[in-house]
Short mmCIF file of C-alpha atoms in Angstrom, two decimals:
data_model
loop_
_atom_site.label_atom_id
_atom_site.label_comp_id
_atom_site.label_asym_id
_atom_site.label_seq_id
_atom_site.Cartn_x
_atom_site.Cartn_y
_atom_site.Cartn_z
CA MET A 1 8.47 -13.29 6.84
CA TYR A 2 9.22 -9.63 8.30
CA LEU A 3 7.95 -6.69 6.35
CA VAL A 4 10.12 -3.86 7.41
CA THR A 5 10.16 -0.17 7.59
CA ALA A 6 13.06 2.01 6.40
CA ASP A 7 13.91 2.57 9.95
CA GLU A 8 13.85 -1.02 10.84
CA MET A 9 16.19 -1.88 8.18
CA ARG A 10 18.72 0.94 8.65
CA GLU A 11 18.81 -0.42 12.46
CA MET A 12 19.42 -4.07 11.30
CA ASP A 13 22.28 -2.67 9.12
CA ARG A 14 23.93 -0.58 11.78
CA GLU A 15 23.58 -3.54 14.49
CA THR A 16 25.07 -5.84 12.02
CA ILE A 17 28.13 -3.29 11.10
CA GLU A 18 28.66 -2.19 14.81
CA THR A 19 27.62 -5.09 17.23
CA PHE A 20 28.12 -8.12 14.81
CA GLY A 21 31.22 -6.74 13.17
CA LEU A 22 30.41 -7.34 9.48
CA PRO A 23 31.86 -4.03 7.63
CA GLY A 24 29.22 -1.91 5.79
CA ARG A 25 31.27 -2.29 2.59
CA ILE A 26 30.63 -6.12 2.77
CA LEU A 27 27.09 -5.54 3.01
CA MET A 28 26.97 -3.30 -0.04
CA GLU A 29 29.33 -5.82 -1.89
CA ASN A 30 26.68 -8.65 -1.03
CA ALA A 31 23.72 -6.44 -2.14
CA GLY A 32 25.28 -5.57 -5.67
CA ARG A 33 26.48 -8.90 -6.33
CA LEU A 34 23.33 -10.68 -5.47
CA ALA A 35 21.28 -7.87 -7.17
CA ALA A 36 23.53 -8.23 -10.50
CA ARG A 37 22.88 -11.98 -10.43
CA VAL A 38 19.03 -11.35 -10.05
CA LEU A 39 19.65 -8.87 -12.86
CA MET A 40 21.26 -11.34 -15.02
CA ASN A 41 19.00 -14.32 -14.36
CA THR A 42 15.98 -12.03 -15.15
CA PHE A 43 17.27 -10.67 -18.37
CA ARG A 44 18.77 -13.49 -20.34
CA GLY A 45 20.93 -12.64 -23.31
CA LEU A 46 22.66 -9.58 -22.19
CA SER A 47 25.88 -10.04 -24.15
CA GLY A 48 25.94 -7.23 -26.64
CA ARG A 49 23.14 -5.03 -24.88
CA ARG A 50 24.03 -1.80 -23.34
CA VAL A 51 23.23 -1.24 -19.72
CA GLY A 52 23.02 2.11 -18.12
CA VAL A 53 23.30 2.28 -14.23
CA VAL A 54 21.84 5.41 -12.87
CA ALA A 55 23.20 6.17 -9.40
CA GLY A 56 22.83 8.79 -6.69
CA ARG A 57 25.23 9.96 -4.07
CA GLY A 58 24.19 7.56 -1.25
CA ASN A 59 24.37 3.81 -0.53
CA ASN A 60 21.70 3.05 -3.07
CA GLY A 61 24.24 4.47 -5.68
CA GLY A 62 27.09 2.28 -3.86
CA ASP A 63 24.88 -0.68 -4.37
CA GLY A 64 24.55 0.35 -8.12
CA PHE A 65 28.30 0.63 -8.48
CA VAL A 66 28.76 -2.96 -7.42
CA VAL A 67 26.00 -4.10 -9.83
CA ALA A 68 27.91 -2.14 -12.63
CA ARG A 69 31.17 -3.96 -11.69
CA TYR A 70 29.92 -7.52 -11.82
CA LEU A 71 28.11 -6.67 -15.19
CA LYS A 72 31.55 -5.61 -16.50
CA GLN A 73 33.15 -8.83 -15.34
CA LYS A 74 30.72 -10.71 -17.41
CA ASP A 75 31.63 -8.63 -20.61
CA ILE A 76 28.31 -6.88 -20.58
CA PRO A 77 28.64 -3.22 -21.79
CA VAL A 78 27.91 -0.92 -18.91
CA THR A 79 27.74 2.84 -18.26
CA VAL A 80 27.19 4.57 -15.04
CA TYR A 81 25.26 7.82 -14.81
CA LEU A 82 26.23 9.49 -11.68
CA LEU A 83 23.75 12.27 -10.66
CA CYS A 84 26.07 14.58 -8.72
CA PRO A 85 29.67 15.40 -8.79
CA ARG A 86 31.98 12.52 -8.14
CA ASP A 87 33.75 14.09 -4.91
CA LYS A 88 30.06 14.39 -3.26
CA VAL A 89 30.03 10.55 -3.06
CA GLN A 90 31.31 9.39 0.50
CA GLY A 91 31.98 6.32 2.37
CA ASP A 92 31.50 2.85 1.06
CA ALA A 93 29.77 4.09 -1.84
CA ALA A 94 32.90 6.23 -2.82
CA ALA A 95 35.24 3.20 -2.29
CA ASN A 96 33.06 1.24 -4.82
CA LEU A 97 32.94 3.93 -7.45
CA LYS A 98 36.78 4.00 -7.30
CA LEU A 99 36.81 0.55 -8.28
CA LEU A 100 35.04 1.39 -11.51
CA SER A 101 38.12 3.26 -13.00
CA PRO A 102 40.58 0.23 -13.14
CA MET A 103 37.92 -1.75 -14.72
CA ALA A 104 37.21 0.84 -17.49
CA VAL A 105 33.62 1.07 -16.77
CA PRO A 106 32.53 4.79 -17.90
CA VAL A 107 31.26 7.10 -15.27
CA ILE A 108 29.60 10.05 -16.58
CA GLU A 109 28.68 12.93 -14.20
CA ILE A 110 25.25 14.77 -14.53
CA THR A 111 25.11 17.49 -11.94
CA ASP A 112 22.06 19.57 -13.18
CA SER A 113 19.24 19.53 -15.84
CA SER A 114 21.69 21.05 -18.45
CA ASP A 115 23.98 18.21 -18.19
CA PHE A 116 21.07 15.74 -18.46
CA GLN A 117 19.56 17.38 -21.44
CA ALA A 118 23.06 17.37 -23.09
CA ARG A 119 23.08 13.40 -22.45
CA GLN A 120 19.58 12.37 -23.38
CA ASN A 121 20.40 11.18 -27.00
CA GLU A 122 23.30 9.07 -25.94
CA MET A 123 21.22 7.79 -23.09
CA GLN A 124 18.45 6.65 -25.56
CA THR A 125 20.63 4.12 -26.84
CA MET A 126 20.77 1.82 -23.82
CA ASP A 127 18.86 -1.62 -23.89
CA LEU A 128 18.29 -1.89 -19.95
CA TRP A 129 18.26 0.63 -16.91
CA VAL A 130 19.53 -0.07 -13.49
CA ASP A 131 17.90 2.28 -11.19
CA ALA A 132 20.01 3.04 -8.08
CA ILE A 133 19.07 6.53 -7.49
CA LEU A 134 17.22 7.10 -4.13
CA GLY A 135 16.93 4.05 -2.12
CA THR A 136 14.34 3.42 1.02
CA GLY A 137 15.45 6.74 3.04
CA LEU A 138 13.14 8.96 0.89
CA LYS A 139 10.66 11.17 2.97
CA SER A 140 9.90 13.83 0.63
CA ASP A 141 8.82 14.26 -3.17
CA VAL A 142 11.10 14.00 -5.86
CA LYS A 143 12.36 17.27 -7.09
CA GLY A 144 14.75 19.16 -9.51
CA PHE A 145 16.47 17.19 -12.42
CA PHE A 146 16.22 14.01 -10.53
CA LYS A 147 12.44 14.26 -11.46
CA GLU A 148 13.46 14.69 -14.94
CA VAL A 149 15.51 11.92 -15.02
CA ILE A 150 12.92 9.53 -13.59
CA GLU A 151 10.48 10.91 -16.30
CA PHE A 152 12.82 10.18 -18.80
CA LEU A 153 13.76 6.62 -17.70
CA ASN A 154 10.01 5.87 -17.64
CA SER A 155 9.66 7.15 -21.17
CA THR A 156 12.07 5.12 -22.81
CA ASN A 157 9.84 1.86 -22.49
CA LYS A 158 13.18 -0.11 -21.76
CA PRO A 159 12.98 -2.44 -18.96
CA ILE A 160 14.24 -0.89 -15.57
CA PHE A 161 15.65 -2.97 -12.91
CA SER A 162 15.71 -1.40 -9.55
CA VAL A 163 18.12 -1.67 -6.65
CA ASP A 164 16.39 -2.26 -3.19
CA ILE A 165 13.28 -0.02 -4.05
CA PRO A 166 11.97 2.00 -7.19
CA SER A 167 13.37 5.58 -6.76
CA GLY A 168 10.30 7.83 -5.76
CA LEU A 169 8.35 5.25 -3.65
CA ASP A 170 7.97 5.69 0.01
CA SER A 171 9.13 2.19 1.51
CA ASP A 172 6.92 2.69 4.56
CA THR A 173 3.62 3.24 2.86
CA GLY A 174 3.92 2.45 -0.92
CA GLN A 175 3.02 5.83 -1.94
CA VAL A 176 4.71 7.66 -4.75
CA ARG A 177 6.69 10.73 -3.67
CA GLY A 178 5.72 12.91 -6.63
CA LEU A 179 7.03 10.53 -9.32
CA CYS A 180 8.47 7.13 -9.30
CA ILE A 181 10.45 4.72 -11.45
CA ARG A 182 8.13 1.93 -13.15
CA SER A 183 10.32 -1.19 -12.53
CA HIS A 184 10.15 -4.40 -14.35
CA THR A 185 11.97 -6.13 -11.43
CA THR A 186 13.31 -5.05 -7.95
CA ALA A 187 15.84 -6.78 -5.83
CA THR A 188 15.51 -5.89 -2.31
CA PHE A 189 17.86 -6.66 0.47
CA ALA A 190 17.16 -8.94 3.57
CA PHE A 191 13.44 -8.29 3.90
CA PRO A 192 10.59 -6.95 1.87
CA LYS A 193 9.51 -3.54 2.69
CA ILE A 194 6.00 -2.36 3.03
CA GLY A 195 6.12 -0.22 0.12
CA HIS A 196 6.92 -3.10 -2.05
CA ILE A 197 3.74 -4.88 -1.14
CA LEU A 198 0.99 -2.07 -0.66
CA TYR A 199 -0.60 -0.53 -3.66
CA PRO A 200 0.34 1.61 -5.64
CA GLY A 201 3.97 0.49 -4.90
CA ALA A 202 3.39 -2.97 -5.69
CA ALA A 203 2.55 -1.95 -9.36
CA TYR A 204 5.74 0.14 -9.47
CA THR A 205 7.98 -2.45 -7.83
CA GLY A 206 7.09 -5.15 -10.59
CA ARG A 207 8.52 -8.52 -9.92
CA LEU A 208 10.26 -8.60 -6.54
CA GLU A 209 12.90 -10.69 -5.51
CA ILE A 210 14.66 -10.79 -2.00
CA VAL A 211 18.11 -11.45 -1.36
CA ASP A 212 20.08 -12.57 1.59
CA ILE A 213 23.18 -9.90 2.23
CA GLY A 214 24.16 -11.48 5.31
CA ILE A 215 22.07 -9.72 8.36
CA PRO A 216 22.18 -12.36 11.17
CA ALA A 217 18.80 -13.69 12.24
CA HIS A 218 19.25 -12.88 15.97
CA ILE A 219 19.85 -9.10 14.81
CA ALA A 220 16.44 -8.97 12.71
CA GLU A 221 14.79 -10.61 15.69
CA SER A 222 16.20 -7.88 18.13
CA VAL A 223 14.93 -5.19 16.15
CA LYS A 224 11.65 -6.76 16.29
CA PRO A 225 9.65 -5.61 13.15
CA ALA A 226 5.96 -5.30 13.83
CA GLN A 227 4.82 -6.18 10.28
CA TYR A 228 4.76 -9.50 8.41
CA LEU A 229 3.88 -11.02 5.08
CA LEU A 230 1.07 -13.26 5.49
CA THR A 231 2.74 -16.26 3.74
CA THR A 232 1.40 -19.70 2.75
CA ASP A 233 3.31 -21.47 5.23
CA ARG A 234 2.23 -19.34 8.09
CA VAL A 235 -1.51 -19.93 7.21
CA LYS A 236 -0.91 -23.47 6.52
CA SER A 237 0.58 -23.77 10.10
CA TYR A 238 -2.93 -22.75 11.68
CA LEU A 239 -4.85 -25.61 10.32
CA MET A 240 -6.14 -28.09 12.61
CA PRO A 241 -6.78 -31.42 11.23
CA ARG A 242 -10.48 -32.81 12.30
CA LYS A 243 -10.74 -35.96 14.49
CA PRO A 244 -12.44 -38.86 12.65
CA ASP A 245 -15.30 -38.83 15.04
CA ALA A 246 -15.94 -35.05 14.87
CA HIS A 247 -19.59 -33.87 14.43
CA LYS A 248 -21.62 -30.69 13.93
CA GLY A 249 -22.04 -30.56 17.75
CA ASN A 250 -18.10 -29.69 18.27
CA THR A 251 -17.40 -27.89 15.13
CA GLY A 252 -19.49 -25.01 16.36
CA HIS A 253 -22.50 -22.91 15.99
CA LEU A 254 -22.60 -19.47 14.42
CA LEU A 255 -25.29 -16.97 14.77
CA VAL A 256 -25.37 -14.35 11.64
CA VAL A 257 -27.56 -11.25 12.15
CA SER A 258 -27.79 -9.86 8.87
CA GLY A 259 -30.24 -8.64 5.89
CA SER A 260 -32.98 -6.14 5.43
CA THR A 261 -35.15 -5.13 2.49
CA GLY A 262 -33.33 -5.47 -0.81
CA LYS A 263 -29.98 -6.80 0.93
CA THR A 264 -31.04 -10.50 1.34
CA GLY A 265 -28.32 -11.84 -0.92
CA ALA A 266 -25.56 -10.31 1.64
CA ALA A 267 -27.06 -12.44 4.74
CA ALA A 268 -27.50 -15.56 2.54
CA MET A 269 -23.54 -15.54 1.55
CA THR A 270 -22.47 -14.74 4.95
CA ALA A 271 -24.09 -17.65 6.28
CA THR A 272 -23.45 -19.98 3.64
CA SER A 273 -19.60 -18.83 3.60
CA ALA A 274 -19.33 -19.90 7.34
CA VAL A 275 -20.52 -23.41 6.27
CA ARG A 276 -17.92 -23.32 3.66
CA ALA A 277 -15.09 -22.67 5.99
CA GLY A 278 -16.39 -25.40 8.28
CA ALA A 279 -18.61 -24.25 10.68
CA GLY A 280 -20.89 -27.21 12.12
CA LEU A 281 -24.08 -25.24 12.55
CA VAL A 282 -25.07 -21.68 11.23
CA THR A 283 -28.31 -20.01 12.43
CA LEU A 284 -29.33 -16.71 10.32
CA GLY A 285 -31.29 -14.22 12.19
CA VAL A 286 -33.17 -12.04 9.75
CA PRO A 287 -36.22 -9.65 9.95
CA ARG A 288 -39.28 -11.55 10.06
CA ARG A 289 -40.89 -10.16 6.93
CA LEU A 290 -37.81 -11.61 4.98
CA ASN A 291 -37.61 -14.86 6.63
CA PRO A 292 -39.67 -16.56 3.74
CA VAL A 293 -37.29 -15.28 1.30
CA MET A 294 -34.18 -16.41 3.35
CA GLU A 295 -35.34 -19.96 3.61
CA SER A 296 -35.56 -20.27 -0.13
CA LEU A 297 -31.88 -18.72 -0.47
CA VAL A 298 -30.21 -20.80 2.21
CA VAL A 299 -30.28 -24.64 2.49
CA GLU A 300 -27.48 -25.63 5.07
CA ALA A 301 -28.24 -22.64 7.45
CA MET A 302 -31.28 -22.38 9.45
CA THR A 303 -33.24 -19.29 9.77
CA TYR A 304 -34.56 -17.40 12.77
CA PRO A 305 -37.38 -14.56 12.23
CA LEU A 306 -36.62 -11.63 14.40
CA PRO A 307 -39.16 -8.69 15.30
CA ASP A 308 -38.89 -6.14 12.71
CA THR A 309 -40.31 -2.79 11.49
CA ALA A 310 -42.80 -2.23 8.94
CA GLN A 311 -40.13 -1.47 6.46
CA GLY A 312 -38.28 -4.85 7.18
CA PHE A 313 -35.67 -3.53 9.29
CA LEU A 314 -34.36 -4.74 12.72
CA ASP A 315 -34.98 -2.49 15.92
CA ASP A 316 -34.70 -2.78 19.60
CA SER A 317 -37.39 -5.20 19.66
CA ALA A 318 -35.06 -7.84 18.23
CA TYR A 319 -32.45 -7.34 21.19
CA ASP A 320 -33.85 -9.93 23.65
CA PRO A 321 -34.18 -12.64 21.18
CA ILE A 322 -30.89 -12.18 19.65
CA MET A 323 -29.33 -12.13 23.20
CA GLU A 324 -30.93 -15.21 23.86
CA LEU A 325 -29.83 -17.02 20.62
CA VAL A 326 -26.26 -15.99 20.88
CA SER A 327 -26.11 -17.10 24.41
CA SER A 328 -25.66 -20.56 23.02
CA LYS A 329 -23.52 -19.65 19.95
CA ARG A 330 -19.43 -19.53 19.64
CA CYS A 331 -19.55 -16.45 17.68
CA LEU A 332 -21.82 -13.67 16.28
CA ALA A 333 -21.34 -12.16 12.66
CA LEU A 334 -23.14 -8.87 12.53
CA GLY A 335 -23.92 -6.44 10.01
CA PRO A 336 -23.96 -7.28 6.37
CA GLY A 337 -27.08 -6.09 4.60
CA VAL A 338 -28.66 -4.90 8.06
CA GLY A 339 -29.19 -1.31 7.11
CA THR A 340 -28.61 1.91 8.55
CA ALA A 341 -32.15 3.10 9.87
CA PRO A 342 -31.73 4.89 13.22
CA GLU A 343 -33.57 2.16 15.07
CA THR A 344 -31.24 -0.53 13.56
CA ALA A 345 -28.02 1.45 14.39
CA ARG A 346 -29.25 1.54 18.11
CA LEU A 347 -29.79 -2.07 18.16
CA VAL A 348 -26.19 -2.68 16.36
CA GLN A 349 -24.59 -0.51 19.23
CA ARG A 350 -26.38 -2.19 21.82
CA ILE A 351 -25.40 -5.77 20.67
CA VAL A 352 -21.97 -4.76 20.24
CA GLU A 353 -21.35 -3.41 23.71
CA THR A 354 -22.96 -6.29 25.43
CA CYS A 355 -22.47 -9.66 23.17
CA PRO A 356 -20.82 -12.39 25.23
CA VAL A 357 -19.35 -14.15 22.48
CA PRO A 358 -16.51 -13.33 19.73
CA MET A 359 -18.00 -11.07 16.89
CA VAL A 360 -17.21 -10.27 13.36
CA ILE A 361 -18.66 -6.94 12.42
CA ASP A 362 -18.78 -5.77 8.78
CA ALA A 363 -20.70 -3.45 6.24
CA ASP A 364 -23.78 -1.74 8.04
CA GLY A 365 -22.61 -3.27 11.33
CA LEU A 366 -19.49 -0.80 10.93
CA ASN A 367 -21.67 2.01 9.52
CA ASN A 368 -23.89 2.03 12.59
CA LEU A 369 -20.68 2.30 14.82
CA ALA A 370 -19.37 5.45 13.10
CA GLY A 371 -19.32 8.24 15.55
CA HIS A 372 -19.97 5.48 18.40
CA THR A 373 -16.62 3.83 18.25
CA ASP A 374 -16.01 4.29 21.99
CA ILE A 375 -18.61 1.31 22.46
CA LEU A 376 -15.75 -0.97 21.13
CA GLN A 377 -13.89 -0.15 24.31
CA LYS A 378 -16.39 -1.81 26.38
CA THR A 379 -17.15 -5.04 24.53
CA LYS A 380 -17.22 -8.22 26.47
CA ALA A 381 -15.43 -10.60 24.16
CA PRO A 382 -12.85 -10.41 21.15
CA VAL A 383 -13.94 -8.18 18.16
CA VAL A 384 -13.00 -8.36 14.54
CA LEU A 385 -13.76 -5.50 12.26
CA THR A 386 -13.64 -5.94 8.34
CA PRO A 387 -13.92 -2.43 6.61
CA HIS A 388 -13.24 -1.35 3.27
CA PRO A 389 -11.36 1.93 2.99
CA GLY A 390 -14.57 3.90 2.83
CA GLU A 391 -15.93 2.20 6.26
CA MET A 392 -12.66 2.82 7.95
CA ALA A 393 -12.74 6.60 6.84
CA ARG A 394 -16.37 6.81 8.54
CA LEU A 395 -15.08 4.87 11.59
CA MET A 396 -12.09 7.23 11.84
CA ASP A 397 -13.88 10.55 10.84
CA THR A 398 -11.68 11.01 7.80
CA THR A 399 -11.35 10.39 4.31
CA ALA A 400 -10.81 7.09 2.17
CA GLN A 401 -7.87 9.06 0.63
CA GLN A 402 -6.39 9.59 4.03
CA ILE A 403 -6.77 5.97 4.84
CA GLN A 404 -5.06 4.79 1.78
CA LYS A 405 -2.16 7.16 2.35
CA ASP A 406 -1.04 4.89 5.17
CA ARG A 407 -2.92 1.61 5.49
CA VAL A 408 -0.57 -0.16 7.93
CA GLN A 409 -0.51 2.74 10.41
CA ASN A 410 -3.97 3.61 10.37
CA ALA A 411 -5.06 -0.13 10.93
CA ARG A 412 -2.55 -0.52 13.41
CA ASP A 413 -3.49 2.72 15.28
CA PHE A 414 -7.32 1.68 15.22
CA ALA A 415 -6.69 -1.87 16.47
CA VAL A 416 -4.62 -0.92 19.43
CA ARG A 417 -6.70 2.10 20.36
CA PHE A 418 -9.79 0.01 20.54
CA ASN A 419 -8.48 -3.28 21.46
CA VAL A 420 -9.94 -4.96 18.12
CA HIS A 421 -8.68 -7.19 15.26
CA LEU A 422 -8.99 -5.24 12.28
CA VAL A 423 -9.01 -6.28 8.50
CA LEU A 424 -8.61 -3.37 6.21
CA LYS A 425 -9.76 -4.89 3.01
CA GLY A 426 -8.40 -3.87 -0.29
CA ALA A 427 -5.40 -4.93 -2.78
CA ALA A 428 -2.96 -6.34 -0.22
CA THR A 429 -5.36 -6.61 2.63
CA VAL A 430 -3.93 -5.27 5.97
CA ILE A 431 -4.78 -7.17 9.28
CA ALA A 432 -3.92 -5.46 12.59
CA HIS A 433 -4.18 -6.69 15.88
CA PRO A 434 -4.44 -5.33 19.40
CA GLU A 435 -1.05 -5.74 20.25
CA GLY A 436 0.33 -3.69 17.37
CA THR A 437 1.42 -6.32 14.91
CA VAL A 438 0.37 -6.05 11.17
CA TYR A 439 -0.17 -8.74 8.60
CA VAL A 440 -0.25 -7.85 4.80
CA ASN A 441 -2.19 -10.59 2.75
CA THR A 442 -0.36 -12.13 -0.61
CA THR A 443 -3.40 -13.42 -2.15
CA GLY A 444 -6.37 -11.98 -4.27
CA ASN A 445 -6.68 -10.05 -7.41
CA SER A 446 -8.67 -7.33 -9.08
CA GLY A 447 -11.32 -9.61 -10.18
CA MET A 448 -12.71 -9.40 -6.54
CA ALA A 449 -14.00 -5.82 -6.96
CA SER A 450 -17.31 -6.90 -7.29
CA GLY A 451 -20.33 -6.96 -4.89
CA GLY A 452 -20.78 -9.74 -2.25
CA MET A 453 -17.15 -10.41 -1.84
CA GLY A 454 -16.90 -8.68 1.67
CA ASP A 455 -20.07 -10.84 2.72
CA VAL A 456 -17.94 -14.06 1.93
CA LEU A 457 -15.04 -12.75 3.95
CA THR A 458 -17.29 -11.98 7.06
CA GLY A 459 -18.60 -15.62 6.63
CA LEU A 460 -15.27 -17.26 6.46
CA ILE A 461 -13.68 -15.36 9.43
CA ALA A 462 -16.61 -16.17 11.45
CA GLY A 463 -16.74 -19.79 10.38
CA PHE A 464 -13.09 -20.01 11.38
CA LEU A 465 -13.72 -18.50 14.82
CA THR A 466 -16.80 -21.03 15.28
CA GLN A 467 -14.74 -23.98 14.91
CA GLY A 468 -12.44 -22.46 17.65
CA TYR A 469 -9.47 -20.92 15.93
CA SER A 470 -8.19 -17.87 17.65
CA PRO A 471 -9.17 -14.49 16.48
CA GLU A 472 -5.66 -13.91 14.96
CA ALA A 473 -5.53 -17.38 12.80
CA ALA A 474 -9.37 -16.77 11.91
CA CYS A 475 -8.45 -13.22 10.29
CA HIS A 476 -5.47 -15.05 8.54
CA LEU A 477 -7.03 -18.00 7.50
CA GLY A 478 -10.21 -16.08 6.15
CA VAL A 479 -8.44 -13.39 4.33
CA TYR A 480 -5.70 -15.75 2.65
CA VAL A 481 -8.34 -18.41 1.63
CA HIS A 482 -10.73 -15.91 0.38
CA GLY A 483 -8.01 -14.39 -1.86
CA ALA A 484 -6.55 -17.77 -2.95
CA ALA A 485 -10.06 -18.94 -4.10
CA ALA A 486 -10.31 -15.91 -6.25
CA ASP A 487 -6.86 -16.29 -7.63
CA THR A 488 -7.79 -20.15 -8.74
CA LEU A 489 -11.02 -18.64 -10.13
CA ALA A 490 -9.09 -15.98 -12.22
CA GLN A 491 -6.74 -18.68 -13.58
CA LYS A 492 -9.62 -20.99 -14.63
CA VAL A 493 -12.79 -18.47 -15.57
CA GLY A 494 -10.70 -15.10 -16.58
CA PRO A 495 -9.22 -12.11 -14.78
CA PHE A 496 -12.81 -10.86 -13.84
CA GLY A 497 -16.43 -11.69 -14.15
CA TYR A 498 -16.40 -14.56 -11.41
CA LEU A 499 -18.93 -14.32 -8.64
CA ALA A 500 -18.77 -13.92 -4.96
CA SER A 501 -20.64 -16.94 -4.66
CA GLU A 502 -18.22 -18.88 -6.83
CA VAL A 503 -15.22 -17.54 -4.45
CA MET A 504 -17.46 -18.93 -1.68
CA ASN A 505 -17.70 -22.23 -3.29
CA ALA A 506 -14.15 -22.52 -4.14
CA VAL A 507 -13.07 -22.23 -0.53
CA PRO A 508 -13.02 -25.79 0.53
CA GLY A 509 -10.57 -26.59 -2.56
CA GLU A 510 -8.15 -24.05 -1.30
CA ILE A 511 -8.32 -25.37 2.35
CA LYS A 512 -7.55 -28.80 0.92
CA LYS A 513 -4.63 -27.44 -1.00
CA LEU A 514 -3.16 -25.98 2.30
CA MET A 515 -3.72 -29.39 4.04
CA ASP A 516 -2.27 -31.42 1.14
CA GLY A 517 0.74 -29.26 0.73
CA SER A 518 0.15 -28.45 -2.84
CA LEU A 519 0.89 -24.75 -2.39
CA PRO A 520 0.53 -22.05 -4.92
CA THR A 521 3.48 -20.14 -6.37
CA GLU A 522 4.02 -16.98 -4.51
CA GLN A 523 5.78 -15.18 -7.22
CA ALA A 524 4.78 -15.63 -10.84
CA ASP A 525 7.44 -16.13 -13.72
CA LEU A 526 7.73 -13.14 -15.99
CA LYS A 527 8.91 -13.33 -19.64
CA PRO A 528 12.68 -12.48 -19.86
CA PHE A 529 14.18 -9.48 -21.50
#
């Protein structure tokens, strides 16, 4: 499913109106009518409840006028609070505002802060709010009395239903523009917007419903949005059934180079997770001094002691053995727990530049590339990077806060510039590919905020690559089943406190669900009003 920007959605609207010939007023009618249906299906028992529609002067306000009309037709008491003089409303929105008069829908003009203050006692009596104030075109912080109105609506503790997008939310980044409506439910039109899915936008959006307003498929395709939701159906389509006579020799052999003193767990979980993803064989290359420990931690994976320093770190002396090992493997997983000693950093940089097989690089592997990202433009095979925002910030020489301000664009820019597949971890993980396409994951939960989760993901992606999946498919499968396994544990065990190793062990069950067709529900039911 497409995940669109405000400009892409605007272009779809324009093409539908100008080249397909579907008038804008019909699109607005469809939007408001279907939003009203979602509202009434979500909040049962509205008869006798008072609904306030707060509308701005633009098309978002016009959608709100249509919602008000359909509520009135169902004998639901509704009042429109218009945040501008009536004569400032233009075009299709003005036509729909005019239709409210013969239906006796009260329209109260609030043009400034003093008007708003005078109406607050009356507005406190509303049971439900419809937010149709600003829409998807917002590009600057909410200011003036609009800010006062949004603060008031949030403070009423009454449910708020947003039309298209919560007012104050940047539809392209998910960032709050100064202040934002906290919606119970949002009905958006044609396609979800990036800001609905990324955090903090997802928290302000509430339950998201997508309604079809009549944008023809060929027009959506002609606009060519470069972002997608990573859906269950897409991930399921990647899975390749195994032949009955499959054996470990043809399901791939992975080399994991990982571990240092104090970080043996990362190496063990990366290796075992690859097995859980289905890799036929895994060899774990670790510092020689740690090999006895690793042999007790991993059972299914083989271990290979590599030359190390007196402190238990890998250095340049391990390069030749690693190159010899990897020459017969399908994939290399590099970095978890490997450390950042200067000699280790030099080794990592050399491996990345010369490795002949696809690589998944995580954790200290990434940290050792900070300041040396030009090496990524010299690699011999596909590369997958799996940074969290802090690691991404180090790679881009910026701050985690700057990364989070526009996760999609930052991930895309880096993936295109360095010709890599980039998995930017976090709530709503972003997966960017070298050609510029971006996918946003739909699985996972806050219980995953604990140590070891990234090591598991590294092993899963590497495990899928080892079996012969493309880098794109391996990233999508790894990220999706990682989150889905955590979602299953959150339901069974509790919202947090489950372990990364438990997520790892739950992965085969999630793969089975995908292959059997027992798919999870993509939107949870919420209690009605």
